[in-house]
Coordinates of C-alpha atoms in Angstrom, one line a residue:
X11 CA 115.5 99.4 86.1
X12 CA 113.8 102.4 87.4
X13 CA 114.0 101.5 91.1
X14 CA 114.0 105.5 91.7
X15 CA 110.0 105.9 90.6
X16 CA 109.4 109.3 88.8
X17 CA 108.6 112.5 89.5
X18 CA 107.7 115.8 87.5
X19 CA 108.6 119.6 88.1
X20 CA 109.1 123.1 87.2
X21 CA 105.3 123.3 85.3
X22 CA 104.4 126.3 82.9
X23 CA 101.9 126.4 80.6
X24 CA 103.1 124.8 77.7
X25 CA 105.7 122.4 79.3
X26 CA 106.5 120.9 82.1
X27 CA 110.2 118.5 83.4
X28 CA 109.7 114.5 83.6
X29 CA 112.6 112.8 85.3
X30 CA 113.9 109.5 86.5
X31 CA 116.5 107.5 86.7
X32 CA 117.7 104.1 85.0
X33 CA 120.1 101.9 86.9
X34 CA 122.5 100.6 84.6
X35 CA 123.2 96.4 84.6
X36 CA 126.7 96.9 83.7
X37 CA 127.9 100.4 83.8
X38 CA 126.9 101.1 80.2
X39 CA 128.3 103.5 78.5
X40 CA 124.9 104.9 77.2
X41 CA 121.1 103.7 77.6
X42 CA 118.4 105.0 75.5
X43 CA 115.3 105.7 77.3
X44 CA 112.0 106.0 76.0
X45 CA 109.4 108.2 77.1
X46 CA 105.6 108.8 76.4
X47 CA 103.0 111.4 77.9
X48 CA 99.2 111.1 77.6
X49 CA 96.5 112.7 78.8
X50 CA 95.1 109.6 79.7
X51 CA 96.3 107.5 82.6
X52 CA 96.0 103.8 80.2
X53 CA 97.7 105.8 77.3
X54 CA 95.2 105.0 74.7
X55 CA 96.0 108.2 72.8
X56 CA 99.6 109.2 73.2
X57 CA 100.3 113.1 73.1
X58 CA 104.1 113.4 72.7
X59 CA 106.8 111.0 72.6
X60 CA 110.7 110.9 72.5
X61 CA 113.9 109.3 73.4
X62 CA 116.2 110.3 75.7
X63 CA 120.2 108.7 75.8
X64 CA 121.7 109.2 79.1
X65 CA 125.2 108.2 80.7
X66 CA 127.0 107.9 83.5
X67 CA 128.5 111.6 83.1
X68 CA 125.0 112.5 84.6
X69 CA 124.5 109.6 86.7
X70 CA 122.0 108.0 84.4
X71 CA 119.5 110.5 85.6
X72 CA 116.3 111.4 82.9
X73 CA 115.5 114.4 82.2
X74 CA 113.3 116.1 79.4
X75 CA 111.6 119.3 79.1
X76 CA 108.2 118.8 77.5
X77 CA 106.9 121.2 75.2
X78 CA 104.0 122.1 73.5
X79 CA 101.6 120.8 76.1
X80 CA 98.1 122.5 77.0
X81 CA 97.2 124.7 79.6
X82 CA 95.6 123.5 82.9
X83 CA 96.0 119.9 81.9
X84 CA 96.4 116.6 84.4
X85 CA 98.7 114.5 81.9
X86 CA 100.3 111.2 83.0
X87 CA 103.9 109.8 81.5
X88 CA 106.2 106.6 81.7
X89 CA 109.1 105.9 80.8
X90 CA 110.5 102.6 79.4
X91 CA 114.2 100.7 78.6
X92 CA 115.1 97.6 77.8
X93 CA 111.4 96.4 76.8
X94 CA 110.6 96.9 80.8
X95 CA 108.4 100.1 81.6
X96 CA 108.7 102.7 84.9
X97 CA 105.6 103.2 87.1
X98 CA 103.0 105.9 85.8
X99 CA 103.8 109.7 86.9
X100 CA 100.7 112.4 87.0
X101 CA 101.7 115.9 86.3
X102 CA 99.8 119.1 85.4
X103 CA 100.3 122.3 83.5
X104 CA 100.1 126.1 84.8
X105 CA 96.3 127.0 84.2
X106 CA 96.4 130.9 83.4
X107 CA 92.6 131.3 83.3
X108 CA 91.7 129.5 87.1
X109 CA 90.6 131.7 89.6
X110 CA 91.7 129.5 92.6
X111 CA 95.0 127.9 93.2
X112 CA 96.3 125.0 95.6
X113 CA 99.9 124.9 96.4
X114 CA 101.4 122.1 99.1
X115 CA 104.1 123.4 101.0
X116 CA 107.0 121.5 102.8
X117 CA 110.9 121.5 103.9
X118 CA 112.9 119.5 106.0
X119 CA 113.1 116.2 105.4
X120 CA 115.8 113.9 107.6
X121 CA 116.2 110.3 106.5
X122 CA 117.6 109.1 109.9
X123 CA 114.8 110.7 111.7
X124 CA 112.0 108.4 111.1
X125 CA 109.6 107.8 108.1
X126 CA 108.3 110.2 105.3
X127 CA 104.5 109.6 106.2
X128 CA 104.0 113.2 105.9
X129 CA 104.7 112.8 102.1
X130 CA 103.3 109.4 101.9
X131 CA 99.5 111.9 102.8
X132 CA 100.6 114.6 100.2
X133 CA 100.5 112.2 97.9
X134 CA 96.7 111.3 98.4
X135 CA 95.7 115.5 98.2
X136 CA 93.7 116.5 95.4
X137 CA 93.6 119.3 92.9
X138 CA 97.2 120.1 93.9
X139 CA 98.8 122.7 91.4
X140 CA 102.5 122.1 92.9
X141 CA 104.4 121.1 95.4
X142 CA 107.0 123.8 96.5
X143 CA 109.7 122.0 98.5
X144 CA 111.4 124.7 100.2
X145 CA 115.0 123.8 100.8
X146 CA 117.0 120.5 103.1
X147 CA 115.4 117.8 100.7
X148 CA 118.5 115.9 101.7
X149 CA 120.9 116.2 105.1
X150 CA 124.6 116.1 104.4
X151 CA 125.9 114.6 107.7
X152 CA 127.3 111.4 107.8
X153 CA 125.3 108.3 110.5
X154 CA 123.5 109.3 113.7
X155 CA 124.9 112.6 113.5
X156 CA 122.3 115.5 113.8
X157 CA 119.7 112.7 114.6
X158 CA 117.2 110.9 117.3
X159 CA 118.3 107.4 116.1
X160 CA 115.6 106.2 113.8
X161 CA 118.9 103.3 112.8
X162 CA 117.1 101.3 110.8
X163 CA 117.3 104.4 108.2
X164 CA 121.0 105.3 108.5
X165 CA 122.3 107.7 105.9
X166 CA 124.3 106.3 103.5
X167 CA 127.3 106.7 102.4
X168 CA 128.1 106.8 106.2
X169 CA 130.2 110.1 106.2
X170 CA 129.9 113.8 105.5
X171 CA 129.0 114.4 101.9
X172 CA 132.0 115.8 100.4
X173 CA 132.3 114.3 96.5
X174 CA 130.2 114.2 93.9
X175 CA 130.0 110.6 94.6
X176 CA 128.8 110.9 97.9
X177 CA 125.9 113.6 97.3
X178 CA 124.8 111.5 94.3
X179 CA 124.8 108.0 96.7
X180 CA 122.4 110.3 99.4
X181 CA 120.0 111.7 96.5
X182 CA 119.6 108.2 95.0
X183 CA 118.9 106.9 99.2
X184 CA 116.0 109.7 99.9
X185 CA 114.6 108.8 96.1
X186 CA 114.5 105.3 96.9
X187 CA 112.2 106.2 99.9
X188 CA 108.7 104.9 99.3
X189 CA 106.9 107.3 100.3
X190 CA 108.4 109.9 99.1
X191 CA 108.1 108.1 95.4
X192 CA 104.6 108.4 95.5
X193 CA 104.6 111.8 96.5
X194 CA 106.3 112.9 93.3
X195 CA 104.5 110.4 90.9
X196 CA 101.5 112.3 92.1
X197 CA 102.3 116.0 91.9
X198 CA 104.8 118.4 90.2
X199 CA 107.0 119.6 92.1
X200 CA 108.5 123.2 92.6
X201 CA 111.9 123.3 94.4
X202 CA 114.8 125.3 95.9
X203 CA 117.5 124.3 98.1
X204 CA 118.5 125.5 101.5
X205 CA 121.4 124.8 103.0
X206 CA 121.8 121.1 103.8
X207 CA 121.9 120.2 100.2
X208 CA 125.1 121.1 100.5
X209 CA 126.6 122.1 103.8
X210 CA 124.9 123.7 107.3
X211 CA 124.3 127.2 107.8
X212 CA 125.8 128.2 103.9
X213 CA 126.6 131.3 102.5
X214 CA 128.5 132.2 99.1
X215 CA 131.5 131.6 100.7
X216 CA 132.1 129.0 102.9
X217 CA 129.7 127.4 105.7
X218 CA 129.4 126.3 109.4
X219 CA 129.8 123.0 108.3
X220 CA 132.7 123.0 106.0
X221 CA 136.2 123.1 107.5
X222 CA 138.6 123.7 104.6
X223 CA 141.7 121.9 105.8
X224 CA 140.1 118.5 106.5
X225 CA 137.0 118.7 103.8
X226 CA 139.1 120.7 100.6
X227 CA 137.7 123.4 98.6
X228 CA 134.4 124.9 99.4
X229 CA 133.5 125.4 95.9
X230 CA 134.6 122.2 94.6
X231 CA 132.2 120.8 97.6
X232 CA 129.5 122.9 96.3
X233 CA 129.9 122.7 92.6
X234 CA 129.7 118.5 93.5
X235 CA 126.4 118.7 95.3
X236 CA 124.8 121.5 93.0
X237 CA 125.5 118.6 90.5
X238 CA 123.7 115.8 91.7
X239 CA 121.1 118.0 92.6
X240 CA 120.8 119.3 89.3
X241 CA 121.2 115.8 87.9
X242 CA 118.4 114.3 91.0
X243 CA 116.0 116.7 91.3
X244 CA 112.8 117.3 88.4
X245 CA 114.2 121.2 87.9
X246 CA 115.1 123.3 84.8
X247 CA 118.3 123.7 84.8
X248 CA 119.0 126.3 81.9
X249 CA 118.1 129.1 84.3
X250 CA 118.9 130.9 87.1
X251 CA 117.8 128.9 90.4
X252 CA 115.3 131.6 91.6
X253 CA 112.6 132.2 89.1
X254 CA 109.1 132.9 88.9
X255 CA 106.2 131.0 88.0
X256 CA 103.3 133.0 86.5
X257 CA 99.6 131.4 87.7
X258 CA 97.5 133.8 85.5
X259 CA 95.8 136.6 87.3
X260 CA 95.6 134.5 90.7
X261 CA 99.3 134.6 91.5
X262 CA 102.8 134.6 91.3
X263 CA 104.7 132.1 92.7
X264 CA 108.5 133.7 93.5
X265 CA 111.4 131.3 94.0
X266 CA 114.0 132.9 95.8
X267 CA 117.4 131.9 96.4
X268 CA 119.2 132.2 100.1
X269 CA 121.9 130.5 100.1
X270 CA 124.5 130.5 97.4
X271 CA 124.0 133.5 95.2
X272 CA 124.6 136.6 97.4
X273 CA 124.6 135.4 101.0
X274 CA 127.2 137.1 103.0
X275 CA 128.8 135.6 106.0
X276 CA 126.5 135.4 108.5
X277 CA 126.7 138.0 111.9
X278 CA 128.4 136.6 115.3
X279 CA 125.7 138.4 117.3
X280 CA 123.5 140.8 118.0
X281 CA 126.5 142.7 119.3
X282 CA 128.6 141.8 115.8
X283 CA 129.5 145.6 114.1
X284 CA 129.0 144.5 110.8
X285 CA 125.2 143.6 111.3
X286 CA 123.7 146.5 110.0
X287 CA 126.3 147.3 107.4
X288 CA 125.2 147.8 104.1
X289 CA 126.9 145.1 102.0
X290 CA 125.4 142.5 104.6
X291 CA 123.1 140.9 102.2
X292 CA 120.8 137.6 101.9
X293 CA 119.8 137.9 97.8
X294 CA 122.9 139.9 96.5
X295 CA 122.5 143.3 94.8
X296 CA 121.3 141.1 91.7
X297 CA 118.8 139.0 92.6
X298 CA 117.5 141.4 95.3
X299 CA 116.7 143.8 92.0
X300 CA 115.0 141.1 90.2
X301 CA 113.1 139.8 93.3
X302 CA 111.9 144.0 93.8
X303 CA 111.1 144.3 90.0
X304 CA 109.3 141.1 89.7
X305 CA 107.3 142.6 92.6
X306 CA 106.6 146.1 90.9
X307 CA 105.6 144.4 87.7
X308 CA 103.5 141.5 88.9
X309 CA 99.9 141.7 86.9
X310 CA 98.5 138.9 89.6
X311 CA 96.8 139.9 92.6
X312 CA 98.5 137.6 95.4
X313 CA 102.5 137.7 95.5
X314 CA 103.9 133.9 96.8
X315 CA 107.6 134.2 98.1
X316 CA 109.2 131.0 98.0
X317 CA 111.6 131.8 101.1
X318 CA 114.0 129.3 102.9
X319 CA 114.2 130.9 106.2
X320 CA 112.5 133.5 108.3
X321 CA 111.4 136.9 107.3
X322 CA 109.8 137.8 109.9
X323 CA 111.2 139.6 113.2
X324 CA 111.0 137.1 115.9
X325 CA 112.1 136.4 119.4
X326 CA 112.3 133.4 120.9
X327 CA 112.3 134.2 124.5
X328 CA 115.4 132.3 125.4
X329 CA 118.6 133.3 126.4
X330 CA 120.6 130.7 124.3
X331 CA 118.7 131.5 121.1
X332 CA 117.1 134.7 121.4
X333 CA 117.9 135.8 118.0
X334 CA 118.2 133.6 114.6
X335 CA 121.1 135.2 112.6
X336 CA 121.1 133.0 110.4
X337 CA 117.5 133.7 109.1
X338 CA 116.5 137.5 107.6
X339 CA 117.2 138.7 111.2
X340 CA 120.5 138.8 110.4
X341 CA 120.3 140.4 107.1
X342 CA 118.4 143.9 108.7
X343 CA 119.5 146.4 106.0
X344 CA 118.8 144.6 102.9
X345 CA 115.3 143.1 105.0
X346 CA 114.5 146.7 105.2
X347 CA 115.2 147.6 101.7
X348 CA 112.7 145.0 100.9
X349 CA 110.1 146.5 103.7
X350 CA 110.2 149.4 101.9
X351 CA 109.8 148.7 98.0
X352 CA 106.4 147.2 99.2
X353 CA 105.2 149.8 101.1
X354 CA 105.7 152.9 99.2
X355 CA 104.6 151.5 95.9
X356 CA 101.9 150.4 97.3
X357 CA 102.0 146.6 96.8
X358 CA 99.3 144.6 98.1
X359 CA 99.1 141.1 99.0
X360 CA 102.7 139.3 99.5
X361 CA 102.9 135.9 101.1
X362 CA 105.8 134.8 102.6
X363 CA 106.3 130.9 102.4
X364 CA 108.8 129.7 104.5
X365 CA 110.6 126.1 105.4
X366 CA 114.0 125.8 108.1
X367 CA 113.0 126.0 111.2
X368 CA 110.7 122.6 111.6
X369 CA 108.0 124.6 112.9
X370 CA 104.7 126.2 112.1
X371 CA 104.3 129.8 111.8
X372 CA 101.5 132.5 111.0
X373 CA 103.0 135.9 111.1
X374 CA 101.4 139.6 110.2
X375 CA 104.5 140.7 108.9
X376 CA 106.6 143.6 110.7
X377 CA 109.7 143.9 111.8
X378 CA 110.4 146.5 113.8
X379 CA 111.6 145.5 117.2
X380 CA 108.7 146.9 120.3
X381 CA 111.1 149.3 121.7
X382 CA 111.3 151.3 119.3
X383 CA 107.8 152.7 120.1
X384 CA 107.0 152.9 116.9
X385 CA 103.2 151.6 115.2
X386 CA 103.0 148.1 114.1
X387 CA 101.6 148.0 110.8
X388 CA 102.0 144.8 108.9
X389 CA 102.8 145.4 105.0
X390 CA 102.5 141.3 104.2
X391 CA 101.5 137.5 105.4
X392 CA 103.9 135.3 106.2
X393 CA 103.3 131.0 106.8
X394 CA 105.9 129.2 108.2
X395 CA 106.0 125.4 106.9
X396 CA 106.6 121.9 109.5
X397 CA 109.4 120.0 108.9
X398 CA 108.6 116.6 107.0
X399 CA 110.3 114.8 110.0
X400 CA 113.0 116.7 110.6
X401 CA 113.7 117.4 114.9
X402 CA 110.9 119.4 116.3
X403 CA 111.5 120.6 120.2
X404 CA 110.4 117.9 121.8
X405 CA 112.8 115.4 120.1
X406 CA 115.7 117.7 120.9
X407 CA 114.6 117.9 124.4
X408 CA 112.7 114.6 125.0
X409 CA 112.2 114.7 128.6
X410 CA 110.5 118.1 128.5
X411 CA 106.6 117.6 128.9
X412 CA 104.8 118.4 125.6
X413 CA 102.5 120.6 127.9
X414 CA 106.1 122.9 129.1
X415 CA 106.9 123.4 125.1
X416 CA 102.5 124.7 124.6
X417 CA 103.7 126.9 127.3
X418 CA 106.4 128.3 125.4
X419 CA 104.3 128.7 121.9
X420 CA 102.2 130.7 124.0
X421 CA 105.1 132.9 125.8
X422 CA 106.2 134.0 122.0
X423 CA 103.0 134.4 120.7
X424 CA 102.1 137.3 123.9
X425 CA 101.9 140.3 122.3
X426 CA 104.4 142.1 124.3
X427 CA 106.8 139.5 122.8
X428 CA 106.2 139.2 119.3
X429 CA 102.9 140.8 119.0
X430 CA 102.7 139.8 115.2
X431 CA 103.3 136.3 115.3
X432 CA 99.6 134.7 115.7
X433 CA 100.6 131.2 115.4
X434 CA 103.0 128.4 116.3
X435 CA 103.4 124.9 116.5
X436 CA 106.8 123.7 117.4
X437 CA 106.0 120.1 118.3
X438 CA 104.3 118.3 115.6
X439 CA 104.9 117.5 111.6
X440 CA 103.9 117.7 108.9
X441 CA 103.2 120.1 106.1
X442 CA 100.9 123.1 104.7
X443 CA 98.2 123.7 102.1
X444 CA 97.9 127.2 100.4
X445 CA 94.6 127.5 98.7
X446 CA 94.6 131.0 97.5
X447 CA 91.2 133.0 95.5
X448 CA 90.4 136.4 94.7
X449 CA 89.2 137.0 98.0
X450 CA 91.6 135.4 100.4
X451 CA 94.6 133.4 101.1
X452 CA 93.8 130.1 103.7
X453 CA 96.8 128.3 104.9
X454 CA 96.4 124.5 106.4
X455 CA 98.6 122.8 108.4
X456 CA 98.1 118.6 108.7
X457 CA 100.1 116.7 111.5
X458 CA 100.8 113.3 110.9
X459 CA 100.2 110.8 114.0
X460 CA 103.8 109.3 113.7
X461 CA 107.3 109.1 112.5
X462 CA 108.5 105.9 114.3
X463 CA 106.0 103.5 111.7
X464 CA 104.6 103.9 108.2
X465 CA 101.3 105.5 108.5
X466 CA 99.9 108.7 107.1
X467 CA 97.4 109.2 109.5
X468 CA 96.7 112.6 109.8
X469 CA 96.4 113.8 113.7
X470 CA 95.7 117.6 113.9
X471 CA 94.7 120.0 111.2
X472 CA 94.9 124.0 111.6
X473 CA 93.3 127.0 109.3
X474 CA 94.3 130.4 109.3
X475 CA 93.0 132.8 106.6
X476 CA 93.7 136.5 105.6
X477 CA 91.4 138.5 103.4
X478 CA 92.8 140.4 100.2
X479 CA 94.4 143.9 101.0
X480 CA 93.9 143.4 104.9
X481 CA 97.7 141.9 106.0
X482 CA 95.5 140.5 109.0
X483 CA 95.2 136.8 110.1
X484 CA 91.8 135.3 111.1
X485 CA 91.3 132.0 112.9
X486 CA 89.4 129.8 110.5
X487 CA 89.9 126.7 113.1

């Protein structure tokens, strides 16, 4: 019965979430689950054990936090009901005494717009610490909308998730998704939403793609699909959704939340009055005090911001979208408020991971726009993540030449345009490797060949590094 596979998440270093889910023969009112984790991949020695009774109040989605575990340690774990057993999961635990770390990076992921192969490679990547899935895991819109017509993988149900119902129908399509299946039996994952887990271009409020008289109550739409994501996804849930992960002296990893916990409405324009207001704010006063102070206090030398959409100042160099608003150039103040905690005490060493825009991006942080004559000193890194498969330029313009959009990257990347931003890719997918030392961070970006077949051939790779303390990008390939 556990057509879904398995997956794992959340990892410390004592514990770490298994998940599944059990599809009921009848609607049962309960099913007990059994569930064993080993350090060995035949079980020959079993390490912990337990049961686990779940219903259809929580869609008979498993889910147990496993304590007591060791540090650093590969373990594997299966679950079993009705005398018939799941497939074997591989997680691993925070290891607080390495002195390297791998993290895979990705975002974006549209059903409709062709296959997971990019997933389908993570899965085969080795000494992986965690995956951190940065935000739109699902898409809320209903059949061939916001899609190049991939229609043998139409969304189902086929409508705009509204209803509980309906988000927990999409969650159970995307986990039924073979390649994404052995993606999370292979690695723990690390996730956050964005906005199309629930509705496009979100904030705490209301959303761009939420129209009140014809869809109901924007929180009731929001309380449904924080629910099945809760209920779907391998994620703590006793805590608040951005949170930090401590990798021993190497690194914290800092979750951040973008959407639904202090998000104002987002500016009209460059020309909107309230855009540099000060209660125009991405984190809220909350979480922005807790992101600062986790900052301040970190003991680790490199500082990994889990981020769902740009931090960087960037231009596109187009008149129709010159500007993102929705991304932290919208958000200037409270940006700058961030800009400066790092800078005057002196903190050294923040990376900026970022998903949403279905593009690659190397950045030497800095914001401040060229005419204001002022000196460009970057105070952080920032990696911009591809989109799984997700539409890329050339699929929203198809009869562009790829060889017009390499034009483009090029026109952003001159340095009297954005003369920070030292790489882009807006063509291709994929996703990114962050192997991270004492002495540098190295980011990887791997392209699969295809979207329109199964096959995780991978087409292009690309390196950037930056050495420790230098907030400078260096070509490795």
């Amino acid at each position: 019965p556990f057509y879904h596979g398995v997956a794992s998440g959340d990892p410390l270093e004592d514990k770490v979430i298994i998940w599944t889910r059990v599809s009921p023969e009848n609607h049962e009112n309960e099913i007990s689950v059994n569930w064993q984790i080993s350090k060995f991949s035949d079980f020959r020695n079993v390490f912990k054990t337990g049961t686990y009774v779940t219903n259809s109040d929580r869609d008979y989605t498993v889910k147990v936090d496993v304590e007591g575990l060791e540090s650093g340690t590969t373990y594997y774990y299966q679950f079993e009901s009705n005398e018939k057993k799941s497939i074997i999961g591989r997680t691993k635990t925070i290891n607080n005494l390495s002195d390297s770390l791998r993290f895979a990076i990705v975002s974006c992921s549209d059903y409709q717009r062709g296959y997971f192969n990019s997933y389908s490679s993570l899965a085969d990547e080795e000494n992986i610490d965690a995956v951190v899935h940065l935000g739109d895991y699902i898409y809320e819109y209903k059949s061939r909308d916001y899609s190049n017509g991939i229609f043998d993988r139409l969304h189902l149900p086929d409508k705009e998730l509204i209803s509980l119902d309906d988000y927990r129908t999409r969650h159970s399509q995307y986990k039924l998704d073979i390649d994404l299946i052995k993606a999370h039996r292979s690695h723990p994952f690390i996730l956050i939403w964005d906005d199309h887990e629930t509705s496009n271009n979100t904030y705490k409020s209301g959303a761009e793609n939420h129209q009140e008289l014809e869809e109901g109550n924007f929180n009731d739409r929001i309380s449904s699909a924080l629910q099945a994501y809760y209920e779907w996804q391998p994620i703590r849930e006793k805590s608040m959704p951005y949170r930090n992960f401590r990798f021993g002296k190497v690194a914290d990893l800092i979750i951040l939340e973008e959407r639904l916990e202090g998000r104002t409405k987002q500016a009209v324009s460059l020309d909107d009055s309230t855009l540099f207001e000060s209660n125009r704010s991405m984190l809220g006063d909350i979480q922005l005090d807790w992101f600062l102070k986790r900052l301040s206090d970190s003991e680790s030398q490199w500082k990994i911001i889990g981020n769902q959409v740009i931090f960087s100042y960037l231009n596109y160099g187009r008149p129709d979208f010159n500007i993102n608003l929705d991304s932290w150039d919208g958000y200037p103040v409270e940006r700058q408020k961030i800009a400066d905690h790092i800078n005057s005490n002196s903190i050294k060493d923040v990376v900026f991971v970022t998903g949403d825009t279905h593009r690659s991006w190397a950045f030497e942080v800095n914001h401040i726009p060229l005419e204001s004559n002022m000196p460009i000193k970057p105070y952080a890194i920032e990696f911009g993540t591809p989109s799984i498969n997700s539409g890329n330029s050339d699929e929203w313009s198809p009869n562009i030449p790829i060889q017009k959009l390499i034009d483009h990257e090029n026109y952003i990347m001159d340095p009297t345009m954005n003369p920070h931003l030292k790489y882009t890719n807006s063509r291709d997918h994929g996703y990114m490797l962050l192997d991270i030392n004492k002495e540098k961070v190295m980011a990887t970006w791997k392209y699969v060949e295809t979207l329109i077949r199964r096959d995780k051939s991978i087409k292009e790779i690309k390196k950037l590094e930056s050495i420790s303390r230098s907030n400078k990008l260096n070509l490795v390939n």
